[in-house]
Coordinates of C-alpha atoms and ligand atoms in Angstrom, one line a residue:
M1 CA 42.8 18.6 0.3
S2 CA 42.5 17.5 -3.3
N3 CA 39.6 18.5 -5.5
N4 CA 37.6 15.4 -4.7
T5 CA 38.2 15.3 -1.0
Y6 CA 35.9 17.0 1.5
E7 CA 35.3 17.0 5.3
V8 CA 31.7 16.0 4.8
I9 CA 29.7 14.5 2.0
V10 CA 25.9 14.7 2.1
I11 CA 24.0 12.3 -0.1
G12 CA 20.6 14.0 -1.2
S13 CA 19.2 17.5 -1.1
G14 CA 15.9 16.9 0.7
P15 CA 15.2 19.3 3.6
G16 CA 17.3 17.2 6.0
G17 CA 20.3 16.9 3.7
L18 CA 20.2 20.6 2.8
A19 CA 19.7 21.8 6.5
C20 CA 22.7 19.7 7.5
A21 CA 25.0 20.7 4.6
T22 CA 24.1 24.3 4.6
L23 CA 24.7 24.8 8.4
L24 CA 28.0 22.8 8.3
Q25 CA 29.3 24.9 5.3
K26 CA 28.3 28.1 7.1
R27 CA 30.3 26.9 10.1
G28 CA 33.4 26.4 7.9
V29 CA 33.1 22.7 7.2
K30 CA 34.0 21.8 3.6
T31 CA 31.0 20.1 2.4
L32 CA 29.9 18.4 -0.9
I33 CA 26.2 17.7 -1.7
V34 CA 25.6 14.9 -4.3
E35 CA 22.0 14.8 -5.6
K36 CA 20.7 12.2 -8.1
N37 CA 18.1 14.6 -9.6
E38 CA 18.6 17.7 -11.7
V39 CA 16.1 19.5 -9.4
L40 CA 17.0 19.9 -5.8
G41 CA 14.8 19.7 -2.7
G42 CA 13.5 16.0 -2.6
K43 CA 9.8 15.9 -1.7
M44 CA 9.7 19.7 -1.2
Y45 CA 9.6 19.9 -5.1
S46 CA 7.8 22.7 -6.7
I47 CA 6.9 23.2 -10.3
D48 CA 7.9 26.6 -12.0
A49 CA 6.7 26.4 -15.6
D50 CA 4.1 27.7 -18.1
G51 CA 3.0 30.5 -15.7
Y52 CA 2.5 28.2 -12.7
A53 CA 4.5 28.0 -9.5
Y54 CA 3.2 25.4 -7.1
D55 CA 4.1 22.3 -5.2
L56 CA 4.2 18.9 -6.8
F57 CA 2.7 17.4 -3.7
P58 CA 0.1 19.0 -1.3
H59 CA 2.2 20.5 1.5
G60 CA 1.3 22.5 4.6
Q61 CA 4.0 23.8 7.0
V62 CA 3.5 23.0 10.6
P63 CA 4.4 25.0 12.6
T64 CA 4.0 28.0 10.4
R65 CA 6.1 30.1 12.8
G66 CA 9.2 28.9 14.8
N67 CA 9.8 25.9 12.5
A68 CA 13.1 24.4 11.6
F69 CA 13.7 26.5 8.5
E70 CA 13.0 29.8 10.3
Q71 CA 15.8 28.8 12.7
I72 CA 18.1 27.7 9.9
F73 CA 17.6 31.0 7.9
A74 CA 18.4 32.9 11.2
E75 CA 21.7 31.1 11.5
L76 CA 22.4 31.7 7.9
G77 CA 21.9 35.4 8.4
C78 CA 19.0 35.6 6.0
S79 CA 15.9 35.9 8.3
E80 CA 14.6 38.5 5.9
D81 CA 14.1 35.8 3.3
F82 CA 11.9 33.8 5.6
K83 CA 8.5 34.9 4.4
P84 CA 5.6 32.5 4.9
A85 CA 2.9 33.3 2.5
L86 CA 0.4 33.5 5.3
D87 CA 0.7 35.3 8.6
V88 CA -0.3 33.3 11.8
D89 CA -2.7 36.0 12.6
D90 CA -4.2 36.4 9.1
Q91 CA -7.9 37.0 9.7
R92 CA -9.2 35.7 6.3
E93 CA -11.3 32.6 6.0
M94 CA -8.6 30.2 5.1
I95 CA -9.8 26.6 5.3
T96 CA -12.9 25.1 3.6
L97 CA -14.1 22.1 5.7
A98 CA -16.3 19.5 4.0
Y99 CA -17.5 17.0 6.6
K100 CA -20.2 14.3 6.6
R101 CA -21.4 12.9 9.9
A102 CA -22.7 9.4 10.2
G103 CA -26.3 9.4 9.0
W104 CA -26.0 12.5 6.9
K105 CA -26.8 12.2 3.2
N106 CA -24.5 15.0 2.1
Y107 CA -21.2 16.7 3.1
K108 CA -21.7 20.0 4.9
I109 CA -19.3 22.7 3.7
T110 CA -18.1 25.5 6.0
S111 CA -15.0 27.7 6.2
Q112 CA -12.9 29.0 9.0
K113 CA -9.8 31.0 9.9
Q114 CA -6.5 29.1 10.1
A115 CA -6.1 28.2 13.8
L116 CA -8.4 25.9 15.7
T117 CA -8.2 28.2 18.7
D118 CA -11.3 29.8 17.3
A119 CA -13.3 26.5 16.6
T120 CA -16.5 28.2 15.6
G121 CA -16.3 27.1 11.9
F122 CA -15.1 23.7 12.9
F123 CA -18.1 23.1 15.3
N124 CA -20.5 24.5 12.7
S125 CA -19.1 21.9 10.2
W126 CA -20.5 19.1 12.4
E127 CA -23.5 20.9 13.9
A128 CA -22.0 20.2 17.3
T129 CA -24.4 20.4 20.3
P130 CA -23.3 22.6 23.3
E131 CA -22.4 19.5 25.2
E132 CA -20.2 18.2 22.3
Q133 CA -18.6 21.6 22.1
E134 CA -17.8 21.7 25.8
K135 CA -16.3 18.1 25.8
S136 CA -14.3 19.0 22.7
M137 CA -12.9 22.1 24.2
M138 CA -11.8 20.2 27.3
L139 CA -10.0 17.6 25.2
I140 CA -8.3 20.3 23.1
G141 CA -7.3 22.2 26.3
E142 CA -5.8 19.0 27.7
M143 CA -3.8 18.5 24.5
L144 CA -2.5 22.0 24.7
S145 CA -1.6 21.8 28.4
L146 CA 0.7 18.8 27.9
T147 CA 4.4 19.6 28.5
A148 CA 7.3 18.0 26.7
E149 CA 7.7 15.7 29.7
D150 CA 4.1 14.7 29.5
L151 CA 4.4 14.0 25.8
A152 CA 7.5 11.9 26.3
K153 CA 5.5 9.5 28.4
L154 CA 3.2 9.0 25.4
D155 CA 5.9 7.8 23.0
R156 CA 4.6 4.2 23.4
V157 CA 0.9 5.0 23.5
T158 CA -1.1 5.1 20.4
M159 CA -3.5 8.0 19.7
E160 CA -6.4 5.6 19.8
E161 CA -5.3 4.3 23.2
W162 CA -5.0 7.9 24.5
L163 CA -8.5 8.9 23.3
A164 CA -10.0 5.7 24.6
E165 CA -9.5 7.0 28.1
R166 CA -11.4 10.2 27.4
D167 CA -15.0 11.2 26.6
V168 CA -14.6 12.1 22.9
P169 CA -17.6 13.2 20.8
A170 CA -17.8 11.0 17.7
P171 CA -17.2 13.9 15.1
L172 CA -14.0 15.0 17.1
Y173 CA -12.8 11.3 17.1
S174 CA -13.3 11.3 13.3
Y175 CA -11.3 14.5 13.0
M176 CA -8.5 12.9 14.9
G177 CA -8.6 9.9 12.6
F178 CA -8.5 12.3 9.6
Q179 CA -5.5 14.3 11.1
A180 CA -3.6 11.1 11.8
N181 CA -4.0 10.2 8.0
A182 CA -3.6 13.8 6.6
S183 CA -0.8 15.2 8.7
L184 CA 1.2 12.0 9.5
A185 CA 0.0 9.6 6.9
E186 CA -0.5 7.0 9.7
P187 CA -3.5 5.2 11.2
I188 CA -4.9 6.4 14.5
D189 CA -4.4 3.0 16.0
L190 CA -0.6 3.0 15.3
V191 CA 0.4 6.6 15.4
S192 CA 2.3 7.6 18.4
A193 CA 0.3 10.0 20.7
S194 CA 3.4 11.9 21.6
E195 CA 4.0 12.7 17.9
M196 CA 0.4 13.5 17.0
I197 CA -0.3 15.7 20.0
L198 CA 2.9 17.6 19.5
I199 CA 1.8 18.3 15.9
M200 CA -1.7 19.3 17.0
Q201 CA -0.2 21.7 19.6
Q202 CA 2.0 23.3 17.0
M203 CA -0.9 23.7 14.6
M204 CA -3.0 25.5 17.3
L205 CA -0.3 27.7 18.9
Q206 CA 2.1 28.4 16.0
G207 CA -0.1 28.1 12.9
G208 CA -0.8 25.1 10.7
G209 CA -0.9 24.8 6.9
G210 CA 1.9 27.3 6.2
Q211 CA 2.8 28.1 2.6
Y212 CA 5.6 29.9 0.7
K213 CA 5.6 32.1 -2.3
G214 CA 6.7 29.9 -5.2
G215 CA 6.0 26.8 -3.1
F216 CA 8.2 25.0 -0.6
A217 CA 11.1 25.2 -3.1
M218 CA 11.6 28.7 -1.7
L219 CA 13.2 27.0 1.3
T220 CA 15.4 24.8 -1.0
N221 CA 16.5 27.8 -3.1
V222 CA 17.6 29.9 -0.2
M223 CA 19.5 27.1 1.6
V224 CA 21.2 26.2 -1.8
R225 CA 22.1 29.8 -2.5
E226 CA 23.7 30.2 1.0
F227 CA 25.5 26.8 0.7
E228 CA 27.1 27.9 -2.6
K229 CA 27.8 31.4 -1.4
N230 CA 29.7 30.0 1.6
G231 CA 31.9 27.9 -0.7
G232 CA 30.0 24.6 -0.7
T233 CA 30.2 22.2 -3.7
L234 CA 27.1 20.8 -5.3
I235 CA 26.8 18.1 -7.8
K236 CA 23.4 17.5 -9.3
G237 CA 22.2 14.7 -11.6
C238 CA 24.6 12.2 -9.9
R239 CA 23.4 9.1 -8.3
V240 CA 25.5 7.8 -5.3
N241 CA 25.9 4.0 -5.8
K242 CA 28.0 3.1 -2.8
V243 CA 29.2 4.5 0.4
I244 CA 32.8 3.3 0.8
V245 CA 33.7 1.8 4.2
E246 CA 37.2 0.8 5.2
D247 CA 38.2 -0.7 8.6
G248 CA 34.8 0.2 10.2
A249 CA 34.8 3.8 9.1
V250 CA 33.5 5.6 6.0
T251 CA 36.1 7.0 3.6
G252 CA 33.9 8.4 0.8
I253 CA 31.4 7.6 -1.9
D254 CA 31.2 6.0 -5.4
T255 CA 29.0 7.7 -7.9
D256 CA 28.1 7.8 -11.6
K257 CA 30.7 10.6 -11.8
G258 CA 33.5 9.0 -9.9
Q259 CA 34.6 8.7 -6.3
F260 CA 34.7 11.4 -3.7
K261 CA 36.5 11.2 -0.4
A262 CA 35.5 12.4 3.2
P263 CA 35.7 11.0 6.7
V264 CA 32.0 11.8 7.2
V265 CA 29.1 10.7 4.9
V266 CA 25.6 11.9 5.8
S267 CA 22.9 10.2 4.0
N268 CA 19.5 11.8 3.2
A269 CA 18.4 8.8 1.1
G270 CA 16.4 7.0 3.9
L271 CA 17.7 4.8 6.7
Q272 CA 16.7 1.5 5.0
P273 CA 18.2 2.4 1.6
T274 CA 21.3 3.6 3.3
V275 CA 21.9 0.6 5.4
I276 CA 20.7 -2.2 2.9
K277 CA 21.8 -0.6 -0.4
L278 CA 24.2 2.2 -0.2
V279 CA 26.5 0.8 2.6
G280 CA 25.6 -2.9 2.4
E281 CA 24.4 -5.2 5.1
E282 CA 27.9 -6.9 5.4
H283 CA 29.3 -3.9 7.1
F284 CA 26.8 -4.0 10.0
D285 CA 26.1 -6.2 12.9
K286 CA 23.3 -8.7 12.0
A287 CA 21.1 -7.5 14.9
Y288 CA 21.3 -3.9 13.6
V289 CA 20.4 -5.0 10.0
N290 CA 17.4 -7.0 11.3
Y291 CA 16.3 -3.9 13.4
V292 CA 16.6 -1.7 10.3
K293 CA 14.7 -4.2 8.1
S294 CA 11.9 -4.5 10.8
L295 CA 11.2 -0.7 10.7
V296 CA 7.8 0.1 9.2
P297 CA 7.7 2.6 6.3
G298 CA 5.0 5.4 6.5
W299 CA 2.0 5.5 4.1
A300 CA 2.0 7.6 0.9
F301 CA -0.4 10.0 -0.8
T302 CA -1.9 9.8 -4.2
S303 CA -2.3 13.2 -5.7
V304 CA -4.5 14.8 -8.4
R305 CA -3.8 18.3 -9.6
Y306 CA -6.7 20.2 -11.0
F307 CA -6.0 23.1 -13.3
L308 CA -8.9 25.6 -13.3
N309 CA -9.8 28.1 -16.1
K310 CA -11.8 30.2 -13.6
P311 CA -11.0 31.5 -10.0
V312 CA -13.8 29.6 -8.2
M313 CA -11.9 28.7 -5.1
K314 CA -12.2 31.2 -2.2
T315 CA -9.9 29.7 0.5
G316 CA -6.4 28.4 0.6
L317 CA -6.9 24.9 1.9
Y318 CA -9.7 22.4 1.3
V319 CA -10.1 19.4 3.6
M320 CA -12.8 16.7 3.3
W321 CA -13.6 13.8 5.7
S322 CA -16.5 11.9 7.0
D323 CA -17.0 9.4 9.9
D324 CA -16.3 6.6 7.4
S325 CA -13.5 7.9 5.2
W326 CA -10.4 7.9 7.4
Y327 CA -8.4 4.7 7.7
D328 CA -7.6 2.8 10.9
M329 CA -5.7 -0.5 10.2
E330 CA -9.0 -2.4 9.7
R331 CA -10.3 0.0 7.1
Y332 CA -6.9 0.2 5.5
K333 CA -6.6 -3.6 5.2
K334 CA -10.1 -3.7 3.5
M335 CA -9.0 -1.1 1.0
K336 CA -5.8 -3.1 0.3
D337 CA -7.8 -6.2 -0.3
G338 CA -9.5 -4.4 -3.1
N339 CA -12.5 -3.0 -1.4
I340 CA -12.1 0.7 -2.3
P341 CA -14.2 2.7 0.3
E342 CA -17.2 4.7 -0.7
E343 CA -15.4 7.9 0.5
V344 CA -11.8 8.9 1.0
I345 CA -10.2 11.8 2.9
L346 CA -8.8 14.7 0.9
F347 CA -6.3 17.4 1.8
M348 CA -6.0 20.0 -0.9
V349 CA -4.0 23.3 -1.4
N350 CA -5.1 26.2 -3.6
H351 CA -1.8 27.9 -4.2
K352 CA -3.2 31.1 -5.6
F353 CA -4.7 32.0 -2.3
F354 CA -1.2 32.3 -0.9
D355 CA 0.7 33.5 -4.0
P356 CA -0.8 35.5 -6.8
D357 CA 2.0 34.2 -9.0
A358 CA 1.0 30.6 -8.5
A359 CA -1.2 30.4 -11.6
P360 CA -1.7 32.7 -14.7
E361 CA -4.3 35.5 -14.5
G362 CA -7.8 34.1 -14.1
K363 CA -6.6 30.6 -13.4
Q364 CA -6.0 28.5 -10.4
V365 CA -4.4 25.2 -9.5
L366 CA -5.6 22.8 -6.7
V367 CA -3.2 20.0 -5.4
S368 CA -5.2 17.3 -3.9
G369 CA -4.2 14.2 -2.0
T370 CA -5.4 11.1 -0.2
V371 CA -3.5 8.4 1.8
C372 CA -2.5 5.0 0.2
S373 CA 0.3 2.5 0.6
A374 CA 3.9 3.4 0.0
N375 CA 4.4 0.6 -2.4
P376 CA 5.3 2.0 -5.9
E377 CA 3.5 -1.1 -7.4
A378 CA 0.4 -0.6 -5.3
K379 CA -2.7 -1.8 -7.2
E380 CA -5.2 0.5 -5.6
I381 CA -3.9 3.8 -7.0
E382 CA -6.0 4.1 -10.1
A383 CA -9.2 3.2 -8.2
L384 CA -8.3 5.9 -5.6
W385 CA -7.7 8.5 -8.3
K386 CA -11.2 7.7 -9.7
K387 CA -12.7 8.0 -6.3
M388 CA -11.0 11.3 -5.7
D389 CA -12.4 12.7 -8.9
E390 CA -15.9 11.4 -8.1
Q391 CA -15.8 13.1 -4.7
M392 CA -14.6 16.4 -6.3
Q393 CA -17.5 16.1 -8.8
Q394 CA -20.1 15.6 -6.1
V395 CA -18.9 17.9 -3.4
F396 CA -17.2 20.7 -5.2
P397 CA -19.0 20.8 -8.6
D398 CA -17.8 24.3 -9.2
I399 CA -14.2 23.2 -9.0
W400 CA -14.8 20.2 -11.1
E401 CA -16.6 22.1 -13.8
A402 CA -13.8 24.8 -14.0
T403 CA -11.2 22.0 -14.4
E404 CA -9.5 22.2 -17.9
R405 CA -6.7 19.7 -17.2
K406 CA -5.7 17.1 -14.5
E407 CA -2.4 15.4 -13.5
Y408 CA -2.2 12.3 -11.4
T409 CA 0.7 11.1 -9.2
G410 CA 1.3 8.4 -6.5
P411 CA 3.8 6.4 -4.7
R412 CA 5.7 5.4 -7.8
E413 CA 6.4 9.0 -8.7
I414 CA 7.4 9.8 -5.1
S415 CA 9.8 6.9 -5.1
N416 CA 11.3 7.7 -8.5
L417 CA 11.9 11.2 -7.3
T418 CA 13.3 10.5 -3.8
R419 CA 13.6 7.1 -2.2
D420 CA 14.6 3.7 -3.6
S421 CA 12.4 0.8 -2.7
V422 CA 14.6 -1.6 -0.8
V423 CA 12.1 -3.2 1.6
K424 CA 9.0 -4.8 0.3
G425 CA 6.2 -2.2 -0.1
S426 CA 8.4 0.8 0.5
G427 CA 9.8 3.7 -1.5
G428 CA 6.7 6.1 -1.9
E429 CA 6.5 7.1 1.7
C430 CA 5.1 10.6 2.2
V431 CA 7.1 11.4 5.3
G432 CA 9.6 8.7 5.8
L433 CA 9.6 5.8 8.4
A434 CA 6.2 5.6 10.0
Q435 CA 5.6 7.9 13.0
I436 CA 4.1 5.0 15.0
V437 CA 4.6 3.5 18.4
G438 CA 8.0 1.9 18.5
Q439 CA 9.5 4.4 16.0
C440 CA 9.0 7.8 17.8
G441 CA 10.5 9.7 20.6
I442 CA 12.7 7.5 22.7
D443 CA 12.4 4.8 19.9
K444 CA 13.2 7.1 17.0
P445 CA 16.1 5.8 15.0
K446 CA 19.3 7.7 15.7
S447 CA 21.1 9.9 13.1
E448 CA 24.5 8.4 14.1
L449 CA 24.8 4.9 12.6
P450 CA 27.1 2.1 14.0
I451 CA 29.9 2.8 11.5
R452 CA 32.3 5.6 12.3
G453 CA 31.6 8.8 10.3
L454 CA 28.2 7.6 9.0
Y455 CA 25.0 9.6 9.7
V456 CA 21.4 9.5 8.4
V457 CA 19.4 12.8 8.3
G458 CA 15.8 13.5 7.2
A459 CA 12.4 12.3 8.2
D460 CA 13.8 8.9 9.3
A461 CA 16.1 9.9 12.2
G462 CA 16.8 12.0 15.1
A463 CA 13.7 14.4 15.4
A464 CA 10.0 14.7 15.8
G465 CA 7.1 16.7 14.2
M466 CA 5.5 17.0 10.8
G467 CA 7.4 15.9 7.6
T468 CA 9.6 18.9 6.3
H469 CA 9.9 20.4 9.8
Q470 CA 11.2 17.3 11.4
S471 CA 13.5 16.7 8.5
G472 CA 15.0 20.1 8.9
L473 CA 15.4 19.6 12.6
S474 CA 17.1 16.3 12.0
G475 CA 19.6 18.0 9.7
M476 CA 20.2 20.7 12.3
Y477 CA 20.7 18.3 15.2
A478 CA 23.1 16.0 13.2
T479 CA 25.4 19.0 12.6
K480 CA 26.4 19.1 16.3
Q481 CA 27.2 15.4 16.4
I482 CA 29.2 15.6 13.1
Q483 CA 31.2 18.6 14.3
R484 CA 32.0 16.8 17.6
Y485 CA 33.1 13.7 15.6
L486 CA 35.3 15.7 13.3
A487 CA 36.9 17.6 16.2
A488 CA 37.6 14.3 18.1
R489 CA 39.0 12.7 14.9
A490 CA 41.2 15.7 14.3
K491 CA 42.5 15.5 17.9
A492 CA 43.3 11.8 17.5
L493 CA 45.2 12.2 14.2
Ligands
LIG1 C1 2.3 13.8 -1.1 C2 3.1 14.4 0.0 C3 2.5 15.2 0.9 C4 3.2 15.7 2.0 N1 2.7 16.7 2.8 C5 3.4 17.3 3.7 C6 3.0 18.3 4.5 O1 1.8 18.8 4.4 N2 3.8 19.0 5.5 C7 5.0 18.6 5.6 O2 5.8 19.1 6.4 N3 5.5 17.5 5.0 C8 4.8 16.9 4.0 N4 5.3 15.8 3.3 C9 6.6 15.1 3.8 C10 7.8 15.9 3.5 O3 7.9 16.3 2.2 C11 8.9 14.9 3.7 O4 8.9 14.3 5.0 C12 10.3 15.5 3.7 O5 10.4 16.2 2.5 C13 11.4 14.4 3.7 O6 12.6 15.0 3.7 P1 14.0 14.2 3.8 O7 15.0 15.2 4.2 O8 13.7 13.0 4.6 O9 14.3 13.9 2.3 P2 13.5 13.6 0.9 O10 12.6 14.8 0.6 O11 13.0 12.2 0.9 O12 14.8 13.8 -0.1 C14 15.8 12.8 -0.2 C15 16.7 13.3 -1.3 O13 17.8 12.3 -1.4 C16 18.1 12.0 -2.8 N5 18.6 10.8 -3.0 C17 18.1 9.6 -2.6 N6 19.0 8.6 -3.0 C18 20.0 9.2 -3.5 C19 21.2 8.6 -4.1 N7 21.4 7.3 -4.1 N8 22.1 9.5 -4.7 C20 21.8 10.8 -4.7 N9 20.7 11.4 -4.2 C21 19.8 10.5 -3.6 C22 16.7 12.2 -3.4 O14 16.8 12.5 -4.9 C23 16.1 13.4 -2.7 O15 16.4 14.6 -3.3 C24 4.6 15.3 2.2 C25 5.2 14.4 1.3 C26 4.5 14.0 0.2 C27 5.1 13.0 -0.7

């Protein structure tokens, strides 16, 4: 093979692309990764500068144990490097809950240990009556008892529809609305019940909100290190402009730094950008192009990062929601029409709780986020930042007063960092394509595309679960299909 010829080319180094490339290279498949940014990892991007080491976006690993990366590290032979910064059985108070029930004037603030299996703190946060507690425990028990077969039957049922058939106390319903927004970046009335219940099960049984020393980039760094150690080739700061297709099969890519050849191209750039922009509609059947265009992008997060000059935060995660702050489609549409709500949900990570090196001595950093549209040009972003600041000031005045500096990001920055906007309103997705009914489980887009040798990995295709975990799984699963394809091709030649 010549210098610019490979067996597989992977476009992009997000968790899906890296999982796929690293495992293929480990199994002896000559693989090239081409990443447009100088920094690798896609949305699992962590800052390491000026004495700080934390994630650019607020991330929590679900499940903490038994996730895709733990499995990948095991196959790479470096399980000892898989060190979540929080044990599943860590007994510290880990999450601060700020909740406001309908009719209450103020948020009530409580804290609790990490898993909802001990729901004491959670129930305290909404002053639940014994009857509400009993009903809630029954619902949680039912969710935990569902098998993979049971969940598969819920692919085309929304979480709202599933809950409508049960007796759910209002505060628990609000919590589900919050979780749909915070964990899946979706509304409860569109999110697939199979996907959401799977994630809730994993949170409760395998730990939720997992973090890593140095941030999620730890996962990227180990996978890249192993990829290169096993002979893989990595080109950074190089945008792929085109996937080359000849006679119905891929033959390589065209980039800012020239052409590279391979019989398999795996794209981590998103399904819609891959089909519409990188390959080009003309290479696909019209019905497939229409299907891809009809897929709905997930929502984004706007983030504010608070840099504190005093260690005032006691727990690792801070979450804030009320009966009025989570979005279903009706509330979301109102917000998009310019009616910014009185309150928004917040999901926030205090990195120093998990990693003493996350901030300089005596300082802390809090990465906070709330849901918004994925449109890089969305008009509501500045108003949402303002609202996030207002809530911080009112509900956590100690954090607000200790803040010496702030940084703001939103869908524009997410899109610039990762995904091109090729469909109206898309680009800044938190996860990827929306995890809603019609796009999950049996309806999840496939990794194998209808052009020979072309695959998509990452949050858009082939797997289920929360953001980074499902992207890792997608990369893992695709390796088997790719190896089968390469073997069949070699046999036919
Ligand atoms: C604000 C925010 C909060 C989140 N919270 C969580 C959370 O709590 N838990 C969780 O598990 N997940 C969370 N996620 C989601 C998670 O980060 C993503 O789902 C996941 O990283 C997507 O991985 P991916 O493999 O699909 O690729 P991406 O991370 O999207 O990476 C794609 C890569 O492809 C590269 N690329 C694209 N086009 C080209 C091109 N033409 N040429 C070369 N390279 C290209 C990009 O530069 C990028 O590196 C969050 C995301 C955001 C933004």
